[in-house]
Each structure stands twice: as C-alpha cells, then as structure tokens.
Coordinates of C-alpha atoms in Angstrom, one line a residue:
Chain A
D1 CA 18.1 -4.5 -5.9
V2 CA 15.7 -1.5 -5.3
K3 CA 15.3 -0.5 -1.7
V4 CA 13.2 1.6 0.6
T5 CA 14.7 1.8 4.1
Q6 CA 12.9 2.9 7.2
S7 CA 15.2 3.8 10.0
S8 CA 13.5 1.9 12.8
R9 CA 11.6 -1.4 12.8
Y10 CA 10.2 -0.8 16.3
L11 CA 9.9 2.5 18.3
V12 CA 8.5 3.3 21.7
K13 CA 7.8 6.9 22.7
R14 CA 6.1 8.8 25.4
T15 CA 3.0 10.9 25.0
G16 CA 4.0 14.5 24.1
E17 CA 7.3 13.6 22.6
K18 CA 8.3 14.8 19.1
V19 CA 8.9 11.8 16.9
F20 CA 10.7 11.5 13.6
L21 CA 10.2 8.6 11.3
E22 CA 12.8 8.5 8.5
C23 CA 12.5 6.9 5.1
V24 CA 15.2 6.7 2.4
Q25 CA 15.0 5.3 -1.1
D26 CA 17.8 4.5 -3.5
M27 CA 15.9 4.4 -6.7
D28 CA 15.8 8.1 -7.6
H29 CA 12.0 8.1 -7.4
E30 CA 10.1 11.4 -7.5
N31 CA 7.1 10.2 -5.4
M32 CA 7.2 9.2 -1.8
F33 CA 4.4 8.3 0.6
W34 CA 3.6 7.7 4.2
Y35 CA 0.9 5.3 5.1
R36 CA -0.5 4.3 8.4
Q37 CA -1.7 0.6 8.8
D38 CA -4.2 -0.3 11.5
P39 CA -6.1 -3.6 12.0
G40 CA -9.5 -3.5 10.3
L41 CA -8.7 -0.2 8.6
G42 CA -6.1 -1.2 6.1
L43 CA -3.5 1.4 4.9
R44 CA -4.5 5.0 5.0
L45 CA -2.4 7.8 3.3
I46 CA -1.1 10.4 5.7
Y47 CA 1.1 12.6 3.3
F48 CA 2.8 12.2 0.0
S49 CA 5.5 14.2 -1.8
Y50 CA 6.0 14.3 -5.6
D51 CA 9.2 16.4 -5.5
V52 CA 11.8 17.9 -3.2
K53 CA 10.1 20.4 -0.8
M54 CA 6.7 19.5 -2.3
K55 CA 4.1 17.8 -0.2
E56 CA 0.4 17.1 -0.2
K57 CA -2.0 16.0 2.5
G58 CA -3.4 12.5 2.2
D59 CA -6.6 11.3 3.9
I60 CA -5.5 11.5 7.6
P61 CA -2.9 14.3 7.9
E62 CA -4.0 15.6 11.3
G63 CA -1.3 15.4 14.0
Y64 CA 1.5 14.8 11.4
S65 CA 3.8 16.8 9.3
V66 CA 6.5 15.8 6.7
S67 CA 9.8 17.0 5.4
R68 CA 11.5 16.4 2.1
E69 CA 14.7 18.3 1.8
K70 CA 16.4 15.8 -0.4
K71 CA 14.9 13.6 -3.1
E72 CA 15.9 10.3 -1.5
R73 CA 14.6 11.1 2.0
F74 CA 11.1 11.6 3.3
S75 CA 10.5 12.2 7.0
L76 CA 7.3 11.9 8.9
I77 CA 7.0 14.0 12.1
L78 CA 4.7 13.6 15.0
E79 CA 4.9 17.0 16.7
S80 CA 3.4 15.8 20.0
A81 CA 2.9 12.1 20.0
S82 CA -0.4 10.8 21.3
T83 CA -1.6 7.3 22.2
N84 CA -3.9 7.2 19.2
Q85 CA -0.9 7.4 16.9
T86 CA 0.2 4.0 18.0
S87 CA 0.3 2.2 14.7
M88 CA 2.4 0.6 11.9
Y89 CA 3.8 3.2 9.6
L90 CA 4.8 2.3 6.0
C91 CA 6.8 4.4 3.6
A92 CA 6.7 3.8 -0.1
S93 CA 8.1 5.4 -3.3
S94 CA 7.4 5.3 -7.0
L95 CA 8.5 7.0 -10.2
F96 CA 6.5 9.9 -11.5
W97 CA 3.4 8.3 -13.1
T98 CA 2.1 9.1 -16.5
A99 CA -0.6 7.5 -18.6
R100 CA 2.0 5.4 -20.3
T101 CA 3.9 4.0 -17.4
N102 CA 2.7 1.4 -14.9
E103 CA 5.4 1.5 -12.3
K104 CA 4.5 0.0 -9.0
L105 CA 5.0 1.3 -5.5
F106 CA 8.0 0.0 -3.5
F107 CA 7.5 -0.3 0.2
G108 CA 9.7 -0.2 3.2
S109 CA 9.3 -2.8 5.9
G110 CA 7.4 -0.6 8.3
T111 CA 8.0 1.0 11.7
Q112 CA 5.8 -0.2 14.5
L113 CA 5.4 2.8 16.8
S114 CA 4.0 2.5 20.3
V115 CA 3.1 5.7 22.1
L116 CA 2.8 5.2 25.9
Chain B
A1 CA -14.2 9.6 -3.5
Q2 CA -13.1 6.1 -4.1
T3 CA -13.5 3.3 -1.5
V4 CA -12.3 -0.2 -1.4
T5 CA -13.9 -2.9 0.7
Q6 CA -12.6 -6.3 1.7
S7 CA -15.4 -8.0 3.7
Q8 CA -13.4 -11.1 4.8
P9 CA -11.1 -10.2 7.7
E10 CA -9.7 -13.8 7.9
M11 CA -9.6 -16.9 5.8
S12 CA -7.9 -20.2 5.9
V13 CA -7.2 -22.9 3.3
Q14 CA -5.5 -26.3 3.2
E15 CA -2.2 -26.5 1.4
A16 CA -2.7 -27.3 -2.3
E17 CA -6.3 -26.2 -2.4
T18 CA -7.8 -23.1 -4.0
V19 CA -9.0 -20.0 -2.2
T20 CA -10.7 -16.8 -3.4
L21 CA -10.4 -13.5 -1.7
S22 CA -13.1 -10.9 -2.3
C23 CA -12.8 -7.2 -3.0
T24 CA -15.4 -4.6 -4.1
Y25 CA -14.8 -1.0 -4.8
D26 CA -16.7 2.2 -5.5
T27 CA -15.7 4.8 -8.0
S28 CA -17.2 7.1 -10.7
E29 CA -14.0 6.9 -12.7
N30 CA -13.9 4.8 -15.9
N31 CA -10.1 4.4 -16.1
Y32 CA -8.2 3.0 -13.3
Y33 CA -5.9 0.2 -12.0
L34 CA -6.7 -2.4 -9.4
F35 CA -4.0 -4.3 -7.5
W36 CA -3.6 -7.1 -5.0
Y37 CA -0.7 -6.7 -2.6
K38 CA 0.6 -9.3 -0.2
Q39 CA 2.1 -8.5 3.2
P40 CA 3.8 -11.6 4.8
P41 CA 5.0 -11.6 8.4
S42 CA 8.2 -9.8 7.4
R43 CA 5.9 -6.8 6.7
Q44 CA 7.4 -6.3 3.2
M45 CA 4.5 -5.4 0.8
I46 CA 4.8 -7.3 -2.4
L47 CA 2.8 -6.6 -5.6
V48 CA 0.9 -9.8 -6.5
I49 CA -1.1 -8.8 -9.5
R50 CA -2.3 -5.8 -11.4
Q51 CA -5.4 -5.2 -13.6
E52 CA -6.1 -2.3 -15.9
A53 CA -9.8 -1.4 -16.0
Y54 CA -9.9 -1.0 -19.8
K55 CA -8.7 -4.6 -20.3
Q56 CA -11.5 -7.1 -20.3
Q57 CA -9.2 -10.1 -20.0
N58 CA -8.5 -11.1 -16.4
A59 CA -4.9 -10.8 -15.3
T60 CA -3.0 -13.9 -14.2
E61 CA 0.4 -14.4 -12.6
N62 CA 1.4 -18.1 -12.2
R63 CA -0.9 -19.4 -9.4
F64 CA -2.6 -16.1 -8.9
S65 CA -5.5 -14.9 -11.1
V66 CA -8.3 -12.3 -10.7
N67 CA -11.9 -12.2 -11.6
F68 CA -12.6 -8.6 -12.6
Q69 CA -16.2 -7.6 -13.0
K70 CA -16.2 -4.0 -13.9
A71 CA -20.0 -3.5 -13.9
A72 CA -20.3 -5.1 -10.5
K73 CA -17.1 -3.3 -9.3
S74 CA -15.8 -6.5 -8.0
F75 CA -12.1 -7.7 -8.1
S76 CA -11.5 -11.0 -6.5
L77 CA -8.2 -12.9 -6.2
K78 CA -7.9 -16.6 -6.7
I79 CA -4.9 -18.5 -5.4
S80 CA -4.5 -22.0 -6.9
D81 CA -2.4 -24.8 -5.3
S82 CA -2.0 -22.8 -2.1
Q83 CA 1.4 -23.0 -0.5
L84 CA 2.5 -22.3 3.0
G85 CA 4.4 -19.3 1.8
D86 CA 1.1 -17.7 0.7
T87 CA 0.3 -17.2 4.4
A88 CA 0.0 -13.4 4.6
M89 CA -2.3 -10.4 4.8
Y90 CA -3.6 -9.5 1.3
F91 CA -4.7 -6.0 0.4
C92 CA -6.8 -4.9 -2.5
A93 CA -6.0 -1.4 -3.9
F94 CA -7.3 1.1 -6.4
M95 CA -5.5 3.8 -8.3
K96 CA -7.1 6.4 -10.6
R97 CA -5.5 6.6 -14.1
P98 CA -3.8 8.6 -15.3
S99 CA -2.2 9.5 -12.1
N100 CA 0.8 11.8 -11.6
T101 CA 1.1 10.8 -8.0
G102 CA 0.6 7.0 -7.9
K103 CA -1.8 7.4 -4.9
L104 CA -3.3 4.0 -3.9
I105 CA -6.5 3.5 -1.9
F106 CA -6.4 0.3 0.1
G107 CA -9.0 -2.0 1.4
Q108 CA -9.0 -3.3 5.0
G109 CA -7.0 -6.4 4.3
T110 CA -7.7 -10.1 4.5
T111 CA -5.5 -12.4 6.6
L112 CA -4.9 -15.7 4.8
Q113 CA -3.7 -18.8 6.7
V114 CA -2.5 -21.7 4.7
K115 CA -2.6 -24.9 6.7
P116 CA -0.4 -27.9 6.2

C-alpha cells in the first residue's frame, strides 16, 4: 500500500526554536508538497518540490524553508518558530503530472505543531 | 489567480438522508480538474471524487455525486444515504490542467456531522 509518512503526529516547541518536520514517501513520486491547515482557511501551500534539490515557493512561504536531498524525503524547516506557526502541517506527494495522467495526491496524516 | 470558496463551515444530516455541500471557484482557465477530498478524524485525506472540466457529465462514485455547473463556476457534492462514517471535514479543490506540478488550491472546508 502506498504511504506518505510524517515523522511526528504531535509536536510542541518553544518560540525561537529551529523546527524540522520530516516527510517520507515510498512511491518514487517526483512531486512533494507541504501544506498548512488552519480552521476557516483550509489548506494553503507552503512549498513544493518537483525533483531532488528543486523547490518552489507556494502561497505562504514566509518563515519557512525546505530541503529535498533525496527523492523520498521532503523536510519543512521553521528557522525560528513563532506562535503564529502553530498549525496542522500536511505533507503530500504525487507523480509528475502530464496532460495524459490524472494521478492524485497522496497525503500523510499530518503533524499538529504547537509553538509556545 | 484561482480561488475556491466553501461557504458552509458546518453541516449536519441524519443517517440515511441526503446532504449537499457547496463549492464555488473562480478561474480564467478553461481546462482544469475539480476535486472533493474527505478528512476524517484520523486526519488522513481521502480523494472522494474528481471532475474534469471538459466533461459535461457529472462524476459519480457510489453514494457520492457532483453537480458541476461550469458557467456558474459551481461544484457541489451530494452524499446520498449518509452513513456515520461520512462524518468528516470535506474540502473542495481546484487544479489547473495540464499541470506538471499537481498543485491543488483548496477551499476552507466544510465539517459534516452525520447523526444517528
């Protein structure tokens, strides 16, 4: 069965800490995504990557960075965590899309991050 | 830029009855996909149904069907014979086509409670 695994289900950090959220997929997917989910706002794209070492900013990249050194792993980094980054973070992956394919996104189970 | 709007934050329905969740979107694109995703309390996002904009026929998947009105930019989800397991948050999403990245734009979400 296909799988996207996020390393932590719940995480509590202090303001100013450097935070790493890890995501691993076992499907050999080219594309990987980090979304942030907040009540009333839905899911918003932070960053995505379409290949190793390649990344593009999403809609809300401020305060975040990412790393993709290996195809299966996509890390989200909060350089200096702040209370407004308290949120649910969802990782997803997909095959490289073309006009002829209609592969869907596969999601992890999310990391609920609390920054105190 | 594309936007997706779900104007019903919460809904409830009695078991075995039918419920319709609303979604509107704004885009200048002519070719795109629309999706409904389900997020149960486990937080695992599940693809419910997908509609391709160039297809006039409404998509159906068992008890789930959509009413796709392209001119009105409306994409509602109908759940027939509601079951307790349908209790979840439902997200409407848009994707431009063709897309090499599979980027999805999500609505704010609708929490559906199915009552016994």
